[in-house]
Amino acid sequence: MTEQISARLVAALNHLAQHRQCISYGALAAQIGLDGPGRIRRLTDLLEALMEEDAALGRPLRAALVTGKASGGVPAPGFFLKASALGLCPHPLPPERAKTFHDAQLEALFAAS
């Protein structure tokens, strides 16, 4: 089941990048078939695994396409913590620098699509 969910996640993120769109965590979880308690945590685990893969391959972070409703149009704080752990940005990032980092990831994703 996890491989199917992962494949749907990658397909959904690729589609979003091609159409220059972002999506909320909840909407993406529903779109790829994650439901029930802990669905957002399971989604963030999958997104963090993709971040590791993207960073290892020198690609922009596909997880940047997923934004939090409560975080003002940028990903949730865990995105920035993971990016920092991967050596891609310092932690903590002031809000304006977080937005700049996020915008740069989006532009790189859109340019690559």
PDB file of C-alpha atoms in Angstrom, residues 74 79-80 88-104:
ATOM      1  CA  VAL A  74       4.557  28.374   3.019  1.00  0.00           C
ATOM      2  CA  PHE A  79       9.682  21.393   6.038  1.00  0.00           C
ATOM      3  CA  PHE A  80      12.237  23.987   7.110  1.00  0.00           C
ATOM      4  CA  LEU A  88      19.929  23.354   2.558  1.00  0.00           C
ATOM      5  CA  CYS A  89      19.109  26.279   4.833  1.00  0.00           C
ATOM      6  CA  PRO A  90      19.970  27.501   8.313  1.00  0.00           C
ATOM      7  CA  HIS A  91      17.674  26.982  11.279  1.00  0.00           C
ATOM      8  CA  PRO A  92      15.869  28.872  12.534  1.00  0.00           C
ATOM      9  CA  LEU A  93      14.867  30.930   9.535  1.00  0.00           C
ATOM     10  CA  PRO A  94      13.142  34.269  10.116  1.00  0.00           C
ATOM     11  CA  PRO A  95       9.747  34.349   8.351  1.00  0.00           C
ATOM     12  CA  GLU A  96      10.959  36.538   5.488  1.00  0.00           C
ATOM     13  CA  ARG A  97      13.941  34.240   4.832  1.00  0.00           C
ATOM     14  CA  ALA A  98      11.695  31.173   5.024  1.00  0.00           C
ATOM     15  CA  LYS A  99       9.472  32.707   2.348  1.00  0.00           C
ATOM     16  CA  THR A 100      12.504  33.528   0.200  1.00  0.00           C
ATOM     17  CA  PHE A 101      13.809  29.945   0.531  1.00  0.00           C
ATOM     18  CA  HIS A 102      10.366  28.546  -0.283  1.00  0.00           C
ATOM     19  CA  ASP A 103       9.934  30.852  -3.292  1.00  0.00           C
ATOM     20  CA  ALA A 104      13.343  29.783  -4.636  1.00  0.00           C
TER      21      ALA A 104
END
